[in-house]
Amino acid sequence: MNIRIFFALIIMSSALNSEENFGIVVHGGAGVMSGLSEESQQEIHKKIQETVSQAYSILEEGGSSIDAVELAVSILEDSPLFNAGRGSVYTSDEIQEMDASIMEGDNRLAGAVASVTTIKNPIKLARKVAEETKHILLVGDGAERFAREIGVEIVDREYFYHKERLERVLNSKNKISKLNNESDKIGTVGAVALDRNGNIAAATSTGGMTNKMPGRVGDSPIIGSGTWAQNGVCGVSSTGHGEYFIKYQVAREVCARIEYLNQTLENSAASIINELKELDASGGLIAIDHEGNIASPFNTKGMIRGSQTNKTNLKSDIY
Amino acid sequence: MNIRIFFALIIMSSALNSEENFGIVVHGGAGVMSGLSEESQQEIHKKIQETVSQAYSILEEGGSSIDAVELAVSILEDSPLFNAGRGSVYTSDEIQEMDASIMEGDNRLAGAVASVTTIKNPIKLARKVAEETKHILLVGDGAERFAREIGVEIVDREYFYHKERLERVLNSKNKISKLNNESDKIGTVGAVALDRNGNIAAATSTGGMTNKMPGRVGDSPIIGSGTWAQNGVCGVSSTGHGEYFIKYQVAREVCARIEYLNQTLENSAASIINELKELDASGGLIAIDHEGNIASPFNTKGMIRGSQTNKTNLKSDIY
């Protein structure tokens, strides 16, 4: 074969390949997941599948991965089933403080908010920080003020009210010896996507830990820890005991081992989650690479998750 | 030679080696550094040398690297010469919001605070977060409340008052087209150290960017971006245009390239700072590896820095 034709074919096949592969993975938190009734499980499956399906449609129609992950996370934030947005758990002050971050692999656009209390969809505010400021992370009152200035939806505190979760924080405060309920500790929602143009995006949102100290910020709004997107490598959203996910830079680390050690996405993601287990750090992550391969390892009894790619059908799992 | 004696000698020599090597590097920010009078330069040299010398004494006497970096950063915070603690620049609200983080390579102990306004030494509060809470990052009012509870020193706002810097923020607000003065933008202080026990520590503290949005958090309190310490690999404190240092995970990245690509500290640190320059991201970093080698690359006209190790004499530089 003529050498120029050979190279042209290689370039064409890689172009076709990157156009063909696309997909979305979402998670709704990792944990013990004990005591979930059959009915609750069905509700969760339904909401996850609805989320994946809507985000997948964006990608199928040629939309961007950042639009897909923002939509997916905002649907999960709107549901009281998950510890993010409306369903956020309470701090030791009995209020909710929420964190979120979003990143796009093209040009590494990134935005995040932390300790916000009146924002309906923290992930939407995080994207506004990425696109409309020169900053990446805004916290507390400064973030709320920015939201008011640009017209991101604000809600009353009652919007977030959740009787059972409030009772849970009051109960846990009465039991000093067991400060947190393991099943609450590590709830988060997140999404990662690859679009037809090869752009990778990742997004994460959380209400944090039940009975956390006011002002505590976990890994969810931290670029590199909770969220990472790097075109040509991978995108990651993690959920778990946030402090460990910061110390081990989990989201970026998955990509670093692919980039520098030539590991597969599956090997890199699984090995990090296993290493965390050895440190008693509970959690999991979802990831997608530039070829549309996906991974969703966890070291807890369950992790709520769902996915659809051009190569794999819509599915959802809890355990 | 008997094989057991041979191995015993190897173990002894490596033990001796790790006991022998120790040192400290500090920085006082990178930037244009134009218009510094001869007198100002002398003041800076004197303060940096005093800082290095005091921190080095701790290491020489067998003290820990975390004590050395905390002391170094707190001395620089107490000086009005640097953009951290007392000398912090003003936000667009004309108040100071300070960020700091500290990390120890042994067990990856880490703590950070962001957007604090009344803490005399944010680095001391960051260490308390690391050692006395289960969290890593506390922000805003929650961090201030924790400080009051544990008795970390609180000061009046007047303590931070600095006439020239206030005038500067008022001036920059009047000139929308040139929002920041480049020489202010990237001020930060930091320290990295290796102690006789092979423990590496890093610490960073800042008043952020002049005229930043209230609530803006840069890379300084972000573990992996502004600060990183990993025993057996390296410790890093960075200073620069924080948003880029977050997107490129600069502090951890220096160590990742040593760990995964077998680069030397010097090569890894220099290549990252060069790559940032290509992106128009100004700044620099200081780093020390597990053998006591040091690096302090920057892509600006100057970076205030100083160092002393068991292999190199006390020195300080600005350009």
XYZ file of C-alpha atoms in Angstrom:
638
model
C 0.000 0.000 0.000
C 1.182 3.510 -0.786
C 2.536 4.964 2.445
C 0.458 8.141 2.110
C -2.750 6.173 1.659
C -1.780 4.069 4.668
C -1.387 7.124 6.899
C -4.523 8.720 5.486
C -6.432 5.568 6.428
C -4.986 5.644 9.943
C -5.990 9.287 10.367
C -9.459 8.629 8.959
C -10.000 5.626 11.185
C -8.937 7.538 14.292
C -11.200 10.439 13.284
C -14.103 8.073 12.717
C -13.349 6.351 15.969
C -13.372 9.532 18.036
C -16.602 10.637 16.359
C -18.240 7.299 16.970
C -17.511 6.858 20.644
C -19.532 8.730 23.217
C -21.268 7.971 26.460
C -22.285 8.973 29.965
C -21.853 7.457 33.434
C -23.589 8.814 36.542
C -23.442 7.949 40.230
C -25.696 8.649 43.182
C -23.238 7.935 45.976
C -21.514 4.937 47.541
C -22.231 3.429 50.952
C -23.605 0.570 52.975
C -27.013 0.936 51.295
C -28.595 -1.226 53.959
C -32.275 -0.948 54.718
C -33.257 0.182 51.228
C -36.745 -1.212 50.648
C -37.615 -2.834 47.338
C -39.712 0.250 46.629
C -36.841 2.661 47.348
C -34.552 0.625 45.117
C -37.065 0.815 42.283
C -37.372 4.588 42.747
C -33.585 4.923 42.579
C -33.280 2.750 39.461
C -36.020 4.750 37.770
C -34.415 8.128 38.543
C -30.927 6.988 37.509
C -32.190 5.548 34.224
C -34.181 8.700 33.488
C -31.043 10.774 34.187
C -28.746 8.656 32.021
C -31.276 8.568 29.225
C -31.737 12.347 29.112
C -27.998 13.030 29.220
C -27.335 10.374 26.584
C -29.816 12.058 24.236
C -27.749 15.229 24.381
C -24.635 13.307 23.356
C -26.420 11.277 20.691
C -27.653 14.480 19.067
C -24.104 15.823 18.967
C -24.336 17.974 22.108
C -21.392 18.678 24.405
C -20.201 16.541 27.286
C -20.338 19.530 29.646
C -24.034 20.054 28.842
C -24.635 16.338 29.438
C -22.942 16.181 32.845
C -24.511 19.449 34.011
C -27.967 18.173 33.090
C -27.381 14.777 34.722
C -26.131 16.258 37.982
C -28.894 18.869 38.118
C -31.569 16.153 37.723
C -30.019 14.260 40.650
C -29.762 17.501 42.674
C -33.500 18.067 42.113
C -34.366 14.635 43.491
C -34.745 14.171 47.278
C -33.330 10.635 46.859
C -29.679 11.727 46.771
C -27.342 13.679 49.061
C -26.950 16.746 46.846
C -29.112 19.791 46.161
C -32.611 19.179 47.450
C -31.713 15.945 49.308
C -28.605 17.304 51.078
C -27.829 16.080 54.587
C -27.490 18.432 57.559
C -24.397 19.881 59.236
C -24.072 19.887 63.008
C -25.830 23.281 62.853
C -28.843 21.601 61.270
C -28.507 23.452 58.008
C -27.331 22.193 54.634
C -24.093 23.358 53.095
C -23.534 22.202 49.542
C -20.458 21.858 47.339
C -20.132 21.215 43.599
C -17.581 21.302 40.800
C -17.467 20.874 37.036
C -14.582 20.524 34.576
C -14.205 20.195 30.837
C -11.164 18.463 29.348
C -10.808 20.883 26.464
C -8.675 23.738 27.796
C -9.344 22.432 31.339
C -12.186 24.840 31.976
C -13.160 24.399 35.641
C -15.528 25.902 38.196
C -16.607 25.085 41.734
C -18.613 26.380 44.678
C -18.437 25.375 48.335
C -20.537 25.961 51.447
C -23.529 27.409 49.622
C -26.882 27.173 51.386
C -29.579 28.703 49.156
C -28.621 27.642 45.624
C -31.155 25.295 44.018
C -28.560 23.699 41.718
C -24.984 24.168 42.925
C -23.686 22.495 39.735
C -25.217 25.258 37.609
C -23.516 27.875 39.742
C -20.201 25.989 39.456
C -20.486 26.156 35.665
C -21.178 29.900 35.822
C -18.029 30.337 37.927
C -16.102 28.435 35.230
C -17.512 30.392 32.322
C -18.210 33.860 33.698
C -15.411 34.581 36.149
C -11.639 34.383 36.086
C -11.776 32.209 39.167
C -12.329 28.510 39.763
C -13.594 28.240 43.343
C -16.016 30.595 45.133
C -17.110 29.821 48.687
C -19.864 30.853 51.098
C -21.364 34.337 50.984
C -19.201 35.369 48.036
C -20.593 32.484 45.983
C -24.184 33.290 47.024
C -23.727 36.924 46.094
C -22.356 35.974 42.678
C -25.407 33.723 42.191
C -27.758 36.632 42.903
C -25.833 38.935 40.568
C -26.011 36.583 37.599
C -29.508 35.300 38.293
C -28.870 31.659 39.227
C -31.951 30.246 40.962
C -32.094 30.848 44.722
C -34.513 28.949 46.975
C -35.754 29.217 50.553
C -34.150 26.986 53.149
C -37.438 25.049 53.353
C -36.841 23.750 49.835
C -34.095 21.516 51.242
C -36.007 20.432 54.328
C -36.071 16.712 54.821
C -37.651 15.371 58.020
C -35.804 12.047 58.209
C -32.408 13.570 57.550
C -32.944 16.252 60.172
C -33.917 13.555 62.681
C -30.795 11.673 61.701
C -28.478 14.569 62.445
C -30.251 15.191 65.751
C -29.859 11.497 66.586
C -26.224 11.391 65.626
C -25.516 14.427 67.799
C -26.939 12.494 70.729
C -24.594 9.597 70.089
C -21.100 11.002 70.357
C -19.551 7.551 70.083
C -20.935 7.022 66.608
C -20.827 10.430 65.065
C -21.958 9.504 61.617
C -24.152 6.964 60.010
C -21.888 5.213 57.514
C -24.611 5.148 54.900
C -24.915 8.938 54.989
C -21.280 9.742 55.178
C -20.411 9.210 51.603
C -23.341 10.333 49.540
C -22.586 12.453 46.501
C -23.812 12.590 42.934
C -21.719 12.871 39.824
C -21.456 12.358 36.094
C -18.737 11.909 33.482
C -19.207 12.049 29.732
C -17.398 11.828 26.411
C -19.018 13.576 23.457
C -18.736 12.918 19.706
C -16.080 15.615 19.443
C -13.798 13.831 21.892
C -14.432 16.316 24.690
C -14.524 14.831 28.172
C -16.383 16.483 31.073
C -16.955 15.626 34.727
C -19.230 17.039 37.437
C -19.797 16.316 41.119
C -22.249 17.717 43.692
C -22.876 16.962 47.347
C -24.496 17.943 50.613
C -21.394 16.623 52.399
C -21.298 14.554 55.576
C -24.136 14.365 58.084
C -23.172 16.366 61.167
C -20.029 17.755 59.532
C -18.509 20.872 61.060
C -19.884 24.098 59.576
C -17.495 25.280 56.875
C -16.109 21.800 56.196
C -15.372 21.314 52.530
C -14.785 17.805 51.205
C -13.419 16.555 47.920
C -16.469 17.241 45.752
C -15.630 20.873 44.873
C -11.901 20.211 44.671
C -10.563 19.919 41.137
C -8.208 16.922 41.080
C -9.815 15.260 44.098
C -13.558 14.925 43.410
C -13.648 15.945 39.762
C -11.209 15.764 36.863
C -11.500 15.934 33.066
C -8.589 15.751 30.653
C -9.143 15.329 26.915
C -7.250 12.409 25.422
C -7.016 10.754 28.843
C -10.109 10.465 31.042
C -12.808 12.060 33.182
C -13.567 11.105 36.783
C -16.149 11.897 39.476
C -15.560 10.375 42.888
C -17.708 9.723 45.942
C -16.515 8.653 49.337
C -14.752 9.699 52.485
C -13.723 13.034 51.019
C -10.672 13.696 53.164
C -8.919 10.599 51.818
C -9.946 11.486 48.289
C -8.152 14.823 48.779
C -4.999 13.283 50.289
C -4.722 10.827 47.426
C -5.892 13.245 44.693
C -8.117 10.439 43.479
C -9.752 11.964 40.394
C -6.518 13.222 38.845
C -4.647 10.098 39.990
C -6.840 7.834 37.835
C -5.812 9.899 34.800
C -2.159 10.233 35.891
C -1.688 6.457 35.929
C -3.205 6.204 32.449
C -1.102 9.109 31.180
C 2.219 8.189 32.775
C 2.049 4.436 33.437
C 0.011 3.424 30.367
C -2.543 1.664 32.550
C -6.015 0.968 31.215
C -8.891 2.955 32.683
C -10.216 -0.181 34.336
C -6.882 -1.071 35.984
C -6.098 2.435 37.113
C -9.534 3.074 38.621
C -9.766 -0.333 40.310
C -6.260 -0.230 41.786
C -6.801 3.189 43.396
C -10.114 2.163 44.937
C -8.418 -0.996 46.305
C -5.554 1.049 47.753
C -8.088 3.310 49.473
C -9.796 0.269 50.978
C -6.494 -0.735 52.578
C -6.481 2.681 54.271
C -10.088 2.181 55.480
C -11.197 4.917 53.103
C -14.668 4.084 51.818
C -15.918 5.143 48.436
C -15.968 4.698 44.719
C -15.742 6.559 41.461
C -17.030 6.657 37.912
C -14.764 7.248 34.939
C -14.779 7.385 31.164
C -11.740 7.454 28.902
C -11.162 9.056 25.499
C -12.230 5.851 23.739
C -15.519 5.638 25.589
C -14.459 2.836 27.950
C -16.098 3.174 31.343
C -15.328 2.048 34.896
C -17.225 2.340 38.168
C -15.279 0.606 40.962
C -16.245 0.958 44.643
C -15.084 -0.594 47.907
C -18.376 -0.220 49.787
C -21.332 -2.580 49.738
C -23.008 -0.523 47.089
C -22.723 2.446 44.777
C -25.728 3.828 42.922
C -24.723 4.087 39.273
C -25.926 4.012 35.707
C -24.479 4.342 32.227
C -25.073 4.287 28.509
C -22.534 4.525 25.706
C -22.623 3.999 21.952
C -21.174 0.557 22.704
C -23.210 -0.431 25.792
C -26.910 -0.312 26.653
C -28.627 1.775 29.312
C -28.198 0.163 32.719
C -28.391 0.973 36.421
C -27.098 -0.808 39.528
C -27.026 -0.327 43.274
C -24.991 -3.264 44.665
C 32.234 -10.093 51.625
C 29.622 -12.020 53.565
C 26.265 -11.318 51.940
C 24.629 -10.397 55.240
C 27.334 -7.904 56.065
C 26.962 -6.499 52.578
C 23.225 -5.898 53.031
C 23.722 -4.590 56.542
C 26.175 -2.035 55.141
C 23.677 -1.000 52.460
C 20.944 -0.552 55.058
C 23.284 1.374 57.361
C 24.446 3.626 54.578
C 20.906 4.401 53.470
C 19.913 5.055 57.084
C 22.897 7.346 57.537
C 22.083 9.046 54.267
C 18.478 9.781 55.181
C 19.581 10.990 58.602
C 22.202 13.224 57.108
C 20.098 15.057 54.557
C 17.779 17.807 55.684
C 16.934 21.322 54.642
C 14.413 24.090 54.147
C 13.358 26.279 51.224
C 11.013 29.273 51.582
C 9.426 31.666 49.132
C 7.812 35.089 49.459
C 5.943 35.173 46.163
C 6.729 35.497 42.465
C 6.035 38.510 40.260
C 7.359 41.392 38.271
C 9.124 42.802 41.340
C 9.641 46.098 39.607
C 10.099 49.261 41.578
C 11.613 47.571 44.604
C 14.033 50.083 46.088
C 17.474 48.971 47.231
C 16.221 49.451 50.790
C 13.142 47.259 50.223
C 15.306 44.562 48.694
C 17.580 44.608 51.713
C 14.592 44.336 54.059
C 13.309 41.351 52.091
C 16.697 39.592 52.083
C 17.025 40.138 55.815
C 13.569 38.746 56.612
C 13.993 35.731 54.313
C 17.399 34.878 55.782
C 16.098 35.248 59.327
C 13.186 32.922 58.429
C 15.359 30.269 56.795
C 17.842 30.413 59.612
C 15.243 29.886 62.352
C 13.538 27.047 60.491
C 16.898 25.422 59.721
C 17.790 25.443 63.413
C 14.712 23.334 64.139
C 15.821 20.760 61.556
C 19.451 20.808 62.655
C 18.406 20.045 66.224
C 16.397 17.047 65.017
C 13.000 18.755 64.956
C 10.229 17.898 62.518
C 9.743 19.270 59.034
C 6.153 20.258 59.843
C 7.351 22.402 62.770
C 9.943 23.994 60.490
C 7.523 24.915 57.689
C 4.874 26.163 60.121
C 7.412 28.420 61.832
C 8.787 29.708 58.523
C 5.371 30.543 57.104
C 4.178 32.144 60.347
C 7.245 34.450 60.408
C 6.441 35.536 56.843
C 2.746 35.967 57.760
C 3.773 38.271 60.605
C 5.769 40.499 58.273
C 3.988 43.266 56.332
C 6.437 42.672 53.459
C 4.561 39.688 52.005
C 1.054 39.002 50.725
C -0.029 36.667 53.530
C -1.248 37.213 57.087
C -0.493 40.772 58.143
C 0.530 41.933 54.649
C -2.457 40.472 52.783
C -3.876 42.363 49.814
C -7.505 43.500 49.637
C -10.515 41.968 47.885
C -12.866 44.125 45.832
C -14.769 44.615 49.140
C -11.664 46.217 50.649
C -11.200 43.520 53.227
C -8.613 40.762 53.393
C -9.549 37.130 52.967
C -6.733 34.711 53.649
C -6.082 31.089 52.675
C -3.477 28.608 53.918
C -2.629 24.916 53.834
C -0.101 22.532 55.340
C 0.759 18.903 54.610
C 3.114 16.305 56.036
C 4.368 13.452 53.853
C 4.178 10.861 56.600
C 0.608 9.529 56.469
C -0.325 12.543 54.298
C -1.636 14.575 57.212
C -3.196 17.698 55.699
C -5.118 20.784 56.818
C -6.296 24.000 55.203
C -8.410 27.097 55.769
C -9.892 29.481 53.225
C -11.547 32.906 53.293
C -10.641 33.684 56.904
C -10.526 37.340 57.883
C -9.528 37.618 61.566
C -6.915 34.880 62.049
C -3.455 36.238 62.873
C -1.679 33.186 61.443
C -3.807 31.184 59.002
C -1.046 28.555 58.741
C -1.383 27.761 62.461
C -5.122 27.297 62.054
C -4.534 25.045 59.027
C -2.314 22.824 61.167
C -4.987 22.651 63.874
C -7.523 21.562 61.244
C -5.079 18.813 60.218
C -4.380 17.608 63.732
C -7.573 18.274 65.673
C -10.420 17.600 63.250
C -11.375 14.789 60.916
C -11.544 17.309 58.106
C -8.969 18.863 55.785
C -10.511 22.128 54.612
C -12.599 24.570 56.658
C -13.819 27.799 55.081
C -15.197 31.162 56.180
C -17.274 31.495 59.339
C -16.934 27.799 60.160
C -13.148 28.134 60.173
C -13.296 31.302 62.301
C -15.580 29.608 64.804
C -13.245 26.623 65.059
C -10.372 29.049 65.685
C -12.253 30.663 68.588
C -13.142 27.273 70.060
C -9.563 26.009 70.129
C -7.979 29.328 71.050
C -6.013 30.193 67.907
C -5.071 33.875 67.973
C -7.727 36.237 66.603
C -6.936 39.859 65.733
C -8.889 42.990 64.849
C -9.253 43.887 61.198
C -6.957 46.873 61.845
C -4.057 44.472 62.390
C -4.055 43.775 58.636
C -4.504 47.392 57.588
C -2.018 48.513 55.013
C -2.442 51.958 53.503
C -0.620 51.387 50.207
C -2.406 48.123 49.480
C -5.795 49.642 50.197
C -4.988 52.501 47.833
C -3.950 49.928 45.260
C -7.262 48.088 45.353
C -9.140 51.384 45.171
C -7.026 52.357 42.166
C -7.468 49.040 40.414
C -11.247 49.253 40.869
C -11.155 52.567 39.026
C -9.361 50.980 36.107
C -11.607 48.231 34.857
C -9.390 47.599 31.856
C -6.486 46.599 34.041
C -8.111 44.808 36.920
C -5.001 43.675 38.669
C -1.505 44.828 39.132
C 0.641 41.940 37.901
C 3.088 42.389 40.740
C 0.318 41.880 43.313
C -1.487 39.099 41.599
C 0.773 36.313 42.503
C 2.056 36.995 45.965
C 2.072 34.075 48.369
C 4.455 32.707 50.963
C 5.460 29.117 51.429
C 7.986 26.659 52.784
C 9.065 23.079 52.160
C 11.343 21.022 54.388
C 12.947 17.607 54.797
C 13.869 16.576 58.330
C 16.507 14.135 59.620
C 13.851 11.411 59.863
C 13.051 11.639 56.160
C 9.729 13.388 56.733
C 8.794 15.963 54.131
C 6.399 18.846 54.853
C 5.034 21.769 52.849
C 3.045 24.888 53.762
C 1.563 27.804 51.822
C -0.278 30.972 52.902
C -1.706 33.906 50.989
C -3.901 36.970 50.972
C -4.907 36.079 47.413
C -5.276 38.443 44.469
C -5.799 42.190 44.792
C -9.407 43.006 43.961
C -10.428 39.350 43.801
C -14.124 38.551 44.131
C -15.218 37.958 47.744
C -15.204 34.215 48.390
C -12.624 33.498 45.678
C -10.297 30.707 46.744
C -7.072 30.155 44.817
C -4.602 27.307 44.829
C -2.893 28.065 48.144
C -5.325 26.134 50.381
C -5.839 23.366 47.829
C -3.911 20.196 48.598
C -2.346 19.021 45.317
C -2.433 22.482 43.723
C -0.658 24.887 46.097
C 0.796 22.433 48.597
C 1.921 18.803 48.461
C 4.145 16.588 50.621
C 4.845 12.926 49.957
C 7.552 11.062 51.851
C 10.048 9.300 49.612
C 9.184 11.630 46.734
C 9.002 15.380 47.318
C 7.364 18.427 48.882
C 6.159 21.489 46.950
C 4.735 24.943 47.666
C 3.648 26.990 44.670
C 2.964 30.661 44.026
C 1.388 32.149 40.966
C -1.803 32.626 39.026
C -3.748 30.232 41.241
C -6.426 29.182 38.786
C -3.834 27.657 36.464
C -2.084 25.997 39.375
C -5.413 24.289 40.173
C -6.115 23.207 36.583
C -2.647 21.703 36.268
C -2.462 20.351 39.823
C 1.004 21.812 39.977
C 2.214 20.758 43.443
C 1.225 17.102 43.072
C 2.310 17.084 39.414
C 5.929 17.814 40.356
C 5.898 14.700 42.545
C 3.899 12.603 40.037
C 6.545 13.059 37.353
C 9.258 12.031 39.808
C 7.223 9.057 41.014
C 5.949 7.781 37.660
C 8.398 9.103 35.066
C 11.608 8.889 37.147
C 12.386 12.535 36.475
C 14.739 14.419 38.765
C 13.255 17.092 41.022
C 15.009 19.766 39.009
C 13.690 18.512 35.646
C 10.175 17.924 36.847
C 9.833 21.304 38.551
C 11.429 23.258 35.704
C 9.420 21.571 32.941
C 6.096 22.282 34.649
C 6.926 25.945 35.201
C 7.956 26.202 31.515
C 4.718 24.564 30.390
C 2.769 27.076 32.483
C 4.644 29.922 30.837
C 3.440 28.701 27.440
C -0.108 29.050 28.769
C 0.625 32.595 30.003
C 0.337 31.346 33.568
C 2.761 33.285 35.733
C 4.362 31.853 38.821
C 6.919 29.631 40.414
C 7.410 26.997 43.060
C 9.834 25.705 45.635
C 10.469 22.008 46.132
C 12.636 19.587 48.089
C 13.017 15.878 47.433
C 13.685 12.965 49.782
C 17.448 13.297 49.255
C 17.479 16.975 50.166
C 17.845 18.266 46.596
C 16.073 21.559 46.111
C 14.558 23.466 43.190
C 12.959 26.895 42.886
C 12.001 27.585 39.248
C 9.833 30.558 38.235
C 8.696 32.091 34.952
C 8.294 35.660 36.223
C 10.947 38.333 36.514
C 11.516 37.453 40.127
C 10.614 35.158 42.987
C 11.572 35.946 46.539
C 13.249 32.818 47.917
C 15.773 31.461 50.344
C 17.179 28.124 51.408
C 19.593 26.210 53.575
C 20.345 22.496 53.593
C 23.000 20.287 55.169
C 24.686 20.408 51.741
C 24.186 24.085 50.818
C 24.692 27.356 52.664
C 22.079 29.893 53.710
C 21.136 32.068 50.742
C 18.381 34.382 49.545
C 17.460 35.754 46.119
C 14.854 37.988 44.503
C 15.621 37.965 40.743
